[in-house]
Tab-separated table of C-alpha atoms in Angstrom:
chain	number	residue	atom	x	y	z
A	416	MET	CA	-17.388	166.727	-301.962
A	417	LEU	CA	-17.413	163.818	-299.527
A	418	ALA	CA	-14.300	162.395	-301.173
A	419	VAL	CA	-12.548	165.743	-300.899
A	420	ALA	CA	-13.518	166.053	-297.257
A	421	PHE	CA	-12.333	162.511	-296.523
A	422	LEU	CA	-9.002	163.112	-298.254
A	423	SER	CA	-8.552	166.398	-296.420
A	424	THR	CA	-9.208	164.710	-293.092
A	425	ALA	CA	-6.845	161.848	-293.908
A	426	TRP	CA	-4.139	164.291	-294.959
A	427	TYR	CA	-4.594	166.280	-291.762
A	428	TRP	CA	-4.274	163.264	-289.458
A	429	THR	CA	-1.368	161.825	-291.436
A	430	SER	CA	0.549	165.087	-291.282
A	431	MET	CA	-0.255	165.384	-287.593
A	432	ARG	CA	1.012	161.838	-287.056
A	433	LEU	CA	4.250	162.531	-288.888
A	434	THR	CA	4.791	165.752	-286.965
A	435	GLY	CA	3.938	163.954	-283.739
A	436	PHE	CA	6.477	161.252	-284.546
A	437	GLU	CA	9.196	163.884	-284.955
A	438	VAL	CA	8.268	165.605	-281.687
A	439	ARG	CA	8.143	162.278	-279.852
A	440	ALA	CA	11.546	161.253	-281.216
A	441	ALA	CA	13.035	164.567	-280.053
A	442	ALA	CA	11.423	164.216	-276.615
A	443	GLU	CA	12.686	160.635	-276.234
A	444	GLY	CA	16.177	161.659	-277.324
A	445	ALA	CA	16.235	164.455	-274.760
A	446	PHE	CA	14.983	162.060	-272.071
A	447	TRP	CA	17.766	159.531	-272.656
A	448	LYS	CA	20.283	162.376	-272.509
A	449	ALA	CA	18.762	163.348	-269.132
A	450	ASN	CA	17.690	166.732	-270.539
A	451	LEU	CA	14.446	166.708	-268.606
A	452	GLY	CA	13.394	170.253	-269.479
A	453	ALA	CA	13.513	169.668	-273.238
A	454	SER	CA	11.892	166.256	-272.878
A	455	LEU	CA	9.089	167.667	-270.737
A	456	ALA	CA	8.421	170.444	-273.264
A	457	GLY	CA	8.286	167.944	-276.120
A	458	TYR	CA	5.854	165.618	-274.377
A	459	ARG	CA	3.637	168.543	-273.363
A	460	ARG	CA	3.500	169.623	-276.983
A	461	LEU	CA	2.690	166.066	-278.005
A	462	LEU	CA	-0.139	165.938	-275.458
A	463	GLY	CA	-2.181	168.431	-277.448
A	464	TRP	CA	-2.475	166.090	-280.420
A	465	GLY	CA	-5.175	163.486	-280.002
A	466	PRO	CA	-3.525	160.501	-281.719
A	467	THR	CA	-0.411	160.804	-279.566
A	468	SER	CA	-1.868	161.602	-276.146
A	469	ALA	CA	-1.242	158.122	-274.694
A	470	GLU	CA	2.429	158.244	-275.730
A	471	ALA	CA	2.698	161.781	-274.369
A	472	LEU	CA	1.294	160.776	-270.978
A	473	SER	CA	3.746	157.877	-270.716
A	474	GLY	CA	6.595	160.217	-271.589
A	475	LEU	CA	5.523	162.841	-269.049
A	476	ARG	CA	5.246	160.172	-266.367
A	477	ASP	CA	8.763	158.900	-267.112
A	478	VAL	CA	10.197	162.428	-266.992
A	479	TYR	CA	8.605	163.078	-263.613
A	480	LEU	CA	9.720	159.698	-262.269
A	481	MET	CA	13.305	160.420	-263.273
A	482	ALA	CA	13.052	163.828	-261.606
A	483	LEU	CA	11.780	162.201	-258.405
A	484	GLU	CA	14.675	159.745	-258.428
A	485	SER	CA	17.328	162.410	-259.085
A	486	PRO	CA	17.056	165.659	-257.078
A	487	LYS	CA	20.024	167.076	-258.985
A	488	LEU	CA	18.320	166.635	-262.368
A	489	ARG	CA	15.069	167.954	-260.941
A	490	GLU	CA	16.651	171.127	-259.621
A	491	THR	CA	18.824	171.708	-262.691
A	492	HIS	CA	16.280	171.093	-265.445
A	493	LEU	CA	12.822	171.561	-263.959
A	494	ARG	CA	13.396	173.881	-260.983
A	495	LEU	CA	10.468	172.348	-259.181
A	496	SER	CA	10.149	171.057	-255.635
A	497	GLN	CA	9.938	167.335	-254.915
A	498	GLU	CA	6.355	167.804	-253.761
A	499	GLU	CA	5.336	169.612	-256.950
A	500	VAL	CA	6.898	166.964	-259.183
A	501	ALA	CA	5.161	164.225	-257.178
A	502	ARG	CA	1.846	166.072	-257.506
A	503	ARG	CA	2.203	166.470	-261.270
A	504	CYS	CA	3.298	162.861	-261.712
A	505	GLY	CA	0.278	161.712	-259.715
A	506	GLU	CA	-2.023	163.754	-261.943
A	507	VAL	CA	-0.521	162.224	-265.083
A	508	ILE	CA	-0.906	158.701	-263.703
A	509	ALA	CA	-4.485	159.386	-262.601
A	510	ARG	CA	-5.274	160.508	-266.139
A	511	GLN	CA	-3.657	157.345	-267.534
A	512	VAL	CA	-5.807	155.214	-265.222
A	513	GLN	CA	-8.892	157.090	-266.396
A	514	GLU	CA	-8.081	156.951	-270.117
A	515	SER	CA	-6.280	153.584	-270.375
A	516	PRO	CA	-7.430	151.367	-267.492
A	517	LEU	CA	-6.777	148.188	-269.466
A	518	SER	CA	-3.186	149.070	-270.317
A	519	LEU	CA	-0.383	147.030	-268.792
A	520	GLU	CA	1.879	150.080	-268.909
A	521	THR	CA	-0.627	152.163	-266.939
A	522	TRP	CA	-0.531	149.893	-263.916
A	523	SER	CA	3.202	149.295	-264.148
A	524	GLY	CA	3.526	153.076	-263.986
A	525	VAL	CA	1.382	153.135	-260.850
A	526	ALA	CA	3.744	150.633	-259.215
A	527	ASP	CA	6.828	152.589	-260.311
A	528	PHE	CA	5.346	155.805	-258.901
A	529	PHE	CA	4.884	154.434	-255.396
A	530	GLU	CA	8.269	152.718	-255.472
A	531	VAL	CA	9.938	156.063	-256.225
A	532	LEU	CA	7.856	157.962	-253.657
A	533	LYS	CA	8.675	155.683	-250.730
A	534	PRO	CA	12.269	156.783	-249.863
A	535	GLU	CA	11.385	160.494	-249.775
A	536	ASN	CA	8.208	159.890	-247.797
A	537	GLN	CA	10.125	157.796	-245.262
A	538	ARG	CA	12.364	160.761	-244.493
A	539	HIS	CA	9.374	162.607	-243.069
A	540	ARG	CA	8.128	159.776	-240.886
A	541	VAL	CA	8.969	158.937	-237.291
A	542	TYR	CA	9.561	155.266	-236.526
A	543	SER	CA	9.557	153.696	-233.086
A	544	LEU	CA	11.931	150.948	-232.009
A	545	GLU	CA	8.912	148.652	-231.890
A	546	ASN	CA	8.158	149.410	-235.554
A	547	LEU	CA	11.706	148.626	-236.591
A	548	SER	CA	12.020	145.429	-234.544
A	549	VAL	CA	9.271	143.523	-236.349
A	550	GLY	CA	9.763	141.962	-239.758
A	551	ALA	CA	9.022	143.918	-242.900
A	552	SER	CA	6.072	141.669	-243.743
A	553	LYS	CA	4.333	142.766	-240.512
A	554	ASN	CA	5.086	146.447	-240.986
A	555	LEU	CA	4.292	147.184	-244.624
A	556	GLU	CA	4.185	150.833	-245.583
A	557	VAL	CA	1.371	152.309	-247.640
A	558	GLU	CA	3.675	152.678	-250.665
A	559	ASP	CA	4.503	148.962	-250.476
A	560	LEU	CA	0.830	148.027	-250.536
A	561	LEU	CA	0.057	150.385	-253.414
A	562	GLU	CA	3.074	149.184	-255.413
A	563	ILE	CA	1.998	145.577	-254.904
A	564	ARG	CA	-1.543	146.451	-255.949
A	565	GLY	CA	-0.291	148.230	-259.063
A	566	LEU	CA	1.703	145.184	-260.132
A	567	GLU	CA	-1.143	142.796	-259.310
A	568	THR	CA	-3.523	144.884	-261.418
A	569	SER	CA	-1.053	144.900	-264.306
A	570	LEU	CA	-1.061	141.095	-264.128
A	571	GLU	CA	-4.851	141.046	-264.147
A	572	VAL	CA	-4.633	142.997	-267.403
A	573	ASP	CA	-1.968	140.654	-268.833
A	574	PRO	CA	-1.270	137.451	-266.867
A	575	ASN	CA	1.607	136.658	-269.245
A	576	ALA	CA	3.577	139.820	-268.417
A	577	ALA	CA	6.810	138.186	-267.273
A	578	TYR	CA	8.629	141.412	-266.340
A	579	GLN	CA	5.833	142.613	-264.049
A	580	ARG	CA	5.448	139.166	-262.509
A	581	GLU	CA	9.138	138.985	-261.687
A	582	ALA	CA	9.067	142.546	-260.326
A	583	LEU	CA	6.226	141.543	-258.011
A	584	GLY	CA	8.135	138.455	-256.925
A	585	SER	CA	11.283	140.427	-256.127
A	586	LEU	CA	9.302	143.115	-254.287
A	587	ALA	CA	7.437	140.520	-252.236
A	588	TRP	CA	10.654	138.645	-251.431
A	589	GLY	CA	12.310	141.842	-250.222
A	590	LEU	CA	9.316	142.600	-248.000
A	591	GLY	CA	9.291	139.126	-246.499
A	592	LEU	CA	6.088	138.071	-248.280
A	593	LYS	CA	7.512	134.683	-249.074
A	594	ASP	CA	4.382	132.906	-250.320
A	595	LEU	CA	3.545	135.701	-252.761
A	596	ALA	CA	7.135	135.822	-254.005
A	597	MET	CA	7.376	132.077	-254.524
A	598	GLN	CA	4.102	132.024	-256.444
A	599	GLN	CA	5.382	134.706	-258.829
A	600	TYR	CA	8.764	133.038	-259.321
A	601	LEU	CA	7.055	129.750	-260.174
A	602	GLU	CA	4.787	131.411	-262.723
A	603	VAL	CA	7.519	133.510	-264.317
A	604	MET	CA	9.757	130.485	-264.879
A	605	THR	CA	6.844	128.747	-266.585
A	606	LEU	CA	6.190	131.790	-268.768
A	607	LEU	CA	9.829	132.430	-269.607
A	608	PRO	CA	12.106	129.397	-268.986
A	609	ASP	CA	15.233	131.310	-269.992
A	610	LEU	CA	17.865	131.650	-267.264
A	611	GLY	CA	19.409	134.801	-268.712
A	612	ARG	CA	16.147	136.747	-268.525
A	613	HIS	CA	15.667	136.636	-264.756
A	614	PRO	CA	17.553	139.049	-262.460
A	615	PHE	CA	16.696	136.987	-259.374
A	616	LEU	CA	18.939	134.230	-260.780
A	617	ASN	CA	21.902	136.507	-261.522
A	618	GLU	CA	23.840	135.406	-258.442
A	619	GLY	CA	24.127	131.851	-259.747
A	620	LYS	CA	23.471	129.611	-256.780
A	621	VAL	CA	20.179	130.248	-254.976
A	622	ASN	CA	18.606	128.752	-251.884
A	623	LYS	CA	16.990	125.342	-252.218
A	624	GLU	CA	13.405	126.566	-252.027
A	625	ILE	CA	13.848	128.935	-254.954
A	626	ALA	CA	15.873	126.340	-256.865
A	627	ASP	CA	13.049	123.818	-256.482
A	628	LEU	CA	10.565	126.399	-257.762
A	629	VAL	CA	12.736	127.145	-260.784
A	630	VAL	CA	12.937	123.438	-261.590
A	631	GLU	CA	9.185	122.974	-261.201
A	632	GLY	CA	8.416	126.057	-263.291
A	633	MET	CA	10.717	125.010	-266.127
A	634	LYS	CA	9.262	121.504	-266.190
A	635	ARG	CA	5.775	123.012	-266.355
A	636	ALA	CA	6.875	125.154	-269.315
A	637	VAL	CA	7.115	122.163	-271.652
A	638	GLN	CA	3.588	121.039	-270.773
A	639	PRO	CA	0.307	122.419	-272.189
A	640	PRO	CA	-0.742	125.177	-272.477
A	641	ARG	CA	2.764	126.719	-272.585
A	642	ASN	CA	4.301	123.971	-274.771
A	643	ALA	CA	7.761	125.550	-274.798
A	644	ASP	CA	10.496	123.932	-276.901
A	645	PRO	CA	11.626	120.947	-274.777
A	646	GLU	CA	15.193	120.884	-276.075
A	647	THR	CA	15.812	124.504	-275.082
A	648	VAL	CA	14.023	124.196	-271.755
A	649	TYR	CA	15.780	120.996	-270.666
A	650	PHE	CA	19.157	122.337	-271.742
A	651	ASN	CA	18.597	125.496	-269.671
A	652	LEU	CA	17.381	123.336	-266.815
A	653	GLY	CA	20.560	121.260	-266.988
A	654	ILE	CA	22.696	124.405	-266.855
A	655	PHE	CA	20.728	125.685	-263.869
A	656	LEU	CA	20.983	122.401	-261.971
A	657	ALA	CA	24.717	122.214	-262.646
A	658	ASP	CA	25.089	125.740	-261.233
A	659	GLN	CA	23.255	124.523	-258.129
A	660	GLU	CA	25.701	121.565	-257.926
A	661	ARG	CA	22.820	119.119	-258.408
A	662	PHE	CA	24.792	117.175	-260.965
A	663	ALA	CA	22.789	113.938	-261.104
A	664	GLU	CA	19.621	115.899	-261.911
A	665	ALA	CA	21.550	118.009	-264.412
A	666	ARG	CA	22.697	114.847	-266.208
A	667	LEU	CA	19.075	113.743	-266.538
A	668	ALA	CA	18.035	117.160	-267.897
A	669	PHE	CA	20.764	117.049	-270.558
A	670	GLU	CA	19.635	113.546	-271.517
A	671	GLN	CA	16.082	114.875	-271.890
A	672	ALA	CA	17.332	117.720	-274.102
A	673	GLN	CA	19.135	115.141	-276.216
A	674	GLY	CA	16.065	112.937	-276.399
A	675	ALA	CA	13.879	115.853	-277.486
A	676	SER	CA	16.216	116.896	-280.288
A	677	GLY	CA	18.166	113.840	-281.349
A	678	ARG	CA	21.328	115.919	-281.051
A	679	GLY	CA	24.183	115.004	-278.766
A	680	TYR	CA	24.656	116.696	-275.413
A	681	PHE	CA	27.453	114.367	-274.399
A	682	LYS	CA	29.966	117.023	-273.336
A	683	TRP	CA	27.480	118.428	-270.828
A	684	GLN	CA	26.659	114.972	-269.516
A	685	ALA	CA	30.374	114.261	-269.225
A	686	TYR	CA	30.873	117.412	-267.157
A	687	THR	CA	28.142	116.425	-264.705
A	688	GLU	CA	29.624	112.932	-264.309
A	689	SER	CA	33.123	114.311	-263.729
A	690	ARG	CA	31.792	116.625	-261.015
A	691	GLN	CA	30.293	113.602	-259.281
A	692	GLY	CA	33.665	111.848	-259.376
A	693	HIS	CA	32.540	109.329	-261.987
A	694	LEU	CA	35.678	109.722	-264.074
A	695	ASP	CA	35.382	106.542	-266.135
A	696	GLU	CA	31.842	107.425	-267.216
A	697	ALA	CA	32.907	111.009	-267.949
A	698	ILE	CA	35.781	109.797	-270.130
A	699	VAL	CA	33.396	107.632	-272.161
A	700	LEU	CA	31.010	110.555	-272.605
A	701	TYR	CA	33.749	112.987	-273.646
A	702	ARG	CA	34.851	110.481	-276.286
A	703	LYS	CA	31.249	110.250	-277.492
A	704	ALA	CA	31.108	114.039	-277.664
A	705	LEU	CA	34.118	114.095	-279.979
A	706	LEU	CA	32.387	111.637	-282.295
A	707	ALA	CA	28.740	112.675	-282.081
A	708	ASP	CA	28.388	116.287	-280.940
A	709	PRO	CA	28.601	119.036	-283.611
A	710	LEU	CA	31.541	120.853	-282.028
A	711	GLU	CA	33.013	124.146	-283.157
A	712	PRO	CA	36.855	124.298	-282.890
A	713	PRO	CA	36.867	126.099	-279.492
A	714	ASP	CA	34.406	123.552	-278.087
A	715	ARG	CA	36.451	120.669	-279.494
A	716	VAL	CA	39.555	122.068	-277.812
A	717	HIS	CA	37.676	122.318	-274.514
A	718	VAL	CA	36.433	118.734	-274.774
A	719	LEU	CA	39.881	117.387	-275.687
A	720	LEU	CA	41.509	119.187	-272.765
A	721	SER	CA	38.805	118.039	-270.355
A	722	LEU	CA	39.299	114.479	-271.594
A	723	GLY	CA	43.054	114.816	-271.231
A	724	GLN	CA	42.691	116.119	-267.680
A	725	LEU	CA	40.552	113.153	-266.648
A	726	LEU	CA	42.853	110.643	-268.324
A	727	GLU	CA	45.809	112.149	-266.479
A	728	GLU	CA	43.924	111.923	-263.176
A	729	LYS	CA	43.322	108.234	-263.916
A	730	GLY	CA	47.039	107.719	-264.577
A	731	ARG	CA	46.537	107.080	-268.292
A	732	SER	CA	49.268	109.505	-269.297
A	733	ARG	CA	49.841	108.362	-272.880
A	734	GLU	CA	46.154	108.680	-273.755
A	735	ALA	CA	46.088	112.035	-271.978
A	736	ALA	CA	49.049	113.273	-274.008
A	737	GLU	CA	47.341	112.214	-277.230
A	738	ALA	CA	44.171	114.152	-276.359
A	739	VAL	CA	46.051	117.283	-275.284
A	740	ARG	CA	48.284	117.275	-278.363
A	741	SER	CA	45.170	117.039	-280.543
A	742	ALA	CA	43.829	120.136	-278.785
A	743	LEU	CA	47.105	122.003	-279.311
A	744	VAL	CA	46.980	121.260	-283.028
A	745	LEU	CA	43.815	123.387	-283.099
A	746	GLU	CA	45.084	126.020	-280.643
A	747	PRO	CA	48.892	125.870	-280.378
A	748	ARG	CA	49.065	128.678	-277.805
A	749	ASN	CA	46.287	127.481	-275.536
A	750	PRO	CA	47.649	128.139	-271.992
A	751	ARG	CA	45.635	125.400	-270.337
A	752	GLY	CA	46.729	122.867	-272.946
A	753	ILE	CA	50.418	123.768	-272.691
A	754	LEU	CA	50.412	123.494	-268.895
A	755	LEU	CA	48.476	120.230	-268.969
A	756	LEU	CA	50.847	118.699	-271.517
A	757	ALA	CA	53.759	119.807	-269.322
A	758	GLN	CA	52.250	117.943	-266.379
A	759	VAL	CA	51.550	114.860	-268.491
A	760	SER	CA	55.068	114.878	-269.950
A	761	GLU	CA	56.543	115.137	-266.465
A	762	ALA	CA	54.436	112.191	-265.321
A	763	MET	CA	55.799	110.179	-268.269
A	764	GLY	CA	59.385	111.076	-267.293
A	765	LEU	CA	59.930	113.309	-270.345
A	766	TRP	CA	61.664	116.015	-268.340
A	767	GLY	CA	63.167	117.864	-271.273
A	768	GLU	CA	59.820	118.220	-273.002
A	769	ALA	CA	58.124	119.047	-269.709
A	770	GLU	CA	60.656	121.798	-268.953
A	771	GLU	CA	60.143	123.409	-272.353
A	772	LEU	CA	56.384	123.369	-271.856
A	773	TYR	CA	56.522	124.760	-268.303
A	774	VAL	CA	58.717	127.604	-269.576
A	775	ARG	CA	56.272	128.337	-272.418
A	776	SER	CA	53.395	128.265	-269.983
A	777	SER	CA	55.144	130.799	-267.726
A	778	GLU	CA	55.602	133.129	-270.687
A	779	ILE	CA	52.089	133.102	-272.169
A	780	GLY	CA	49.761	132.009	-269.373
A	781	PRO	CA	47.081	134.490	-268.266
A	782	ASP	CA	48.119	134.092	-264.617
A	783	ARG	CA	51.879	134.643	-264.691
A	784	LEU	CA	52.242	134.362	-260.939
A	785	GLN	CA	50.760	130.862	-260.952
A	786	THR	CA	52.641	129.631	-264.017
A	787	LEU	CA	55.953	130.958	-262.691
A	788	ALA	CA	55.225	129.225	-259.390
A	789	ASP	CA	54.539	126.020	-261.365
A	790	LEU	CA	57.950	126.358	-263.024
A	791	VAL	CA	59.675	126.882	-259.660
A	792	ALA	CA	57.924	123.793	-258.297
A	793	PHE	CA	58.948	121.737	-261.362
A	794	TYR	CA	62.611	122.646	-260.939
A	795	ARG	CA	62.367	121.794	-257.246
A	796	ARG	CA	60.819	118.393	-257.990
A	797	THR	CA	63.574	117.610	-260.476
A	798	GLY	CA	66.329	118.780	-258.092
A	799	ARG	CA	67.540	121.723	-260.237
A	800	LEU	CA	67.479	124.442	-257.629
A	801	SER	CA	69.822	126.806	-259.463
A	802	LEU	CA	67.365	126.927	-262.376
A	803	ALA	CA	64.484	127.486	-259.951
A	804	LEU	CA	66.144	130.780	-258.958
A	805	ILE	CA	65.269	132.307	-262.360
A	806	PRO	CA	61.447	132.111	-262.112
A	807	ALA	CA	61.665	132.797	-258.367
A	808	ARG	CA	63.383	136.140	-259.089
A	809	LYS	CA	60.722	136.977	-261.700
A	810	LEU	CA	58.014	136.319	-259.138
A	811	LEU	CA	59.639	138.736	-256.720
A	812	GLU	CA	59.972	141.346	-259.467
A	813	LEU	CA	56.252	141.081	-260.141
A	814	GLN	CA	55.344	141.192	-256.435
A	815	PRO	CA	58.232	142.976	-254.668
A	816	GLU	CA	56.219	143.539	-251.484
A	817	ASP	CA	55.134	139.932	-251.068
A	818	PRO	CA	57.017	138.344	-248.127
A	819	LEU	CA	56.300	134.795	-249.351
A	820	TYR	CA	58.107	135.346	-252.652
A	821	ARG	CA	61.000	137.009	-250.824
A	822	LYS	CA	61.270	134.062	-248.433
A	823	GLN	CA	61.054	131.565	-251.316
A	824	LEU	CA	63.955	133.246	-253.106
A	825	ASP	CA	66.018	133.474	-249.915
A	826	ASP	CA	65.409	129.788	-249.146
A	827	LEU	CA	66.394	128.747	-252.677
A	828	GLN	CA	69.585	130.795	-252.575
A	829	GLU	CA	70.455	129.280	-249.217
A	830	GLU	CA	69.880	125.741	-250.520
A	831	VAL	CA	71.931	126.390	-253.669
A	832	GLU	CA	74.802	127.811	-251.629
A	833	GLY	CA	74.562	124.869	-249.218
A	834	ARG	CA	75.158	122.446	-252.107
A	835	GLN	CA	78.260	124.183	-253.340
A	836	PRO	CA	81.555	122.537	-252.260
């Protein structure tokens, strides 16, 4: 009898779990389609089943948060006032705190709730000029404090929660709480030394204080107890430093990535040297990259063209032509390569070859205005003004309202006519 009872109980909970899974999937699908009414009904149904109550509460909270953020959705699907939705959302979150106080998601939800409440609550407040004249850090609103506390509590539950730590850093930075923000940014870069995972780095170049924190955090990441992969971390650090135009430090980071892996990072080192104006060193490194780095064809083309560009700048036209032609063997229609070979050929006095290449560049280049202008300039430099009229007319056809192209064509026609006997 005990076995029968056990099997019956197991069957009951398994069937409930399967049914709950189906209801949850339907509720989630409705949520992502912004059908808040159907999603709310599904999560309410799910709430009655013990094994799924935590998932149901999270779903209800998310529905109410979306309704608070979007009055149109709230009125269309729920037909509830802002105050009623806020009240219900608060009740759900209070229940989550009571039932799951050690859940990271619970306290993240608390922070989200007060973040969403703040704009609507501000509409009903009266602010004096004195309130508005002081900095945000000296005039924090109650929602700011509660949102900060929610995020801090989530980090007490899980100190390694990178998303919540970055959210706290961004919130603190926006409120002028610089020390708190910097502390979080330092920690989050140690936890997750991956440039693409941090919204606060999306703009590329950041101020020096934040940049220094990023560097310190990434260097900490390779040390115990984090012990992140040094090759990956130092490579990402080199990319970051190059974006900050700190090229000497970037070179060192790429060398450290190379030392940690044994693999070549010569093309990256070459780039940092070229940006510092150390062309001879960059040329040597690009040549090493061609021999040592495991380059895919597109990367090899890029390295060859970069090498060719530097050789041309150094006046070593024959070597430059050799490098560029090698790149064009791999990518015959590469616009950058065709234009660069045109410039190199012109420098070598091979005007016929240069003309053919400038014409090709004007036909296939991604920026037709620039490549046509290059062709006009080439014909001017070689004294063939009548031929310069052809690309000049095309430029005007592409930009008929541009006065500069009109003037250029008029000037060329005047010069051509002035040469006629």
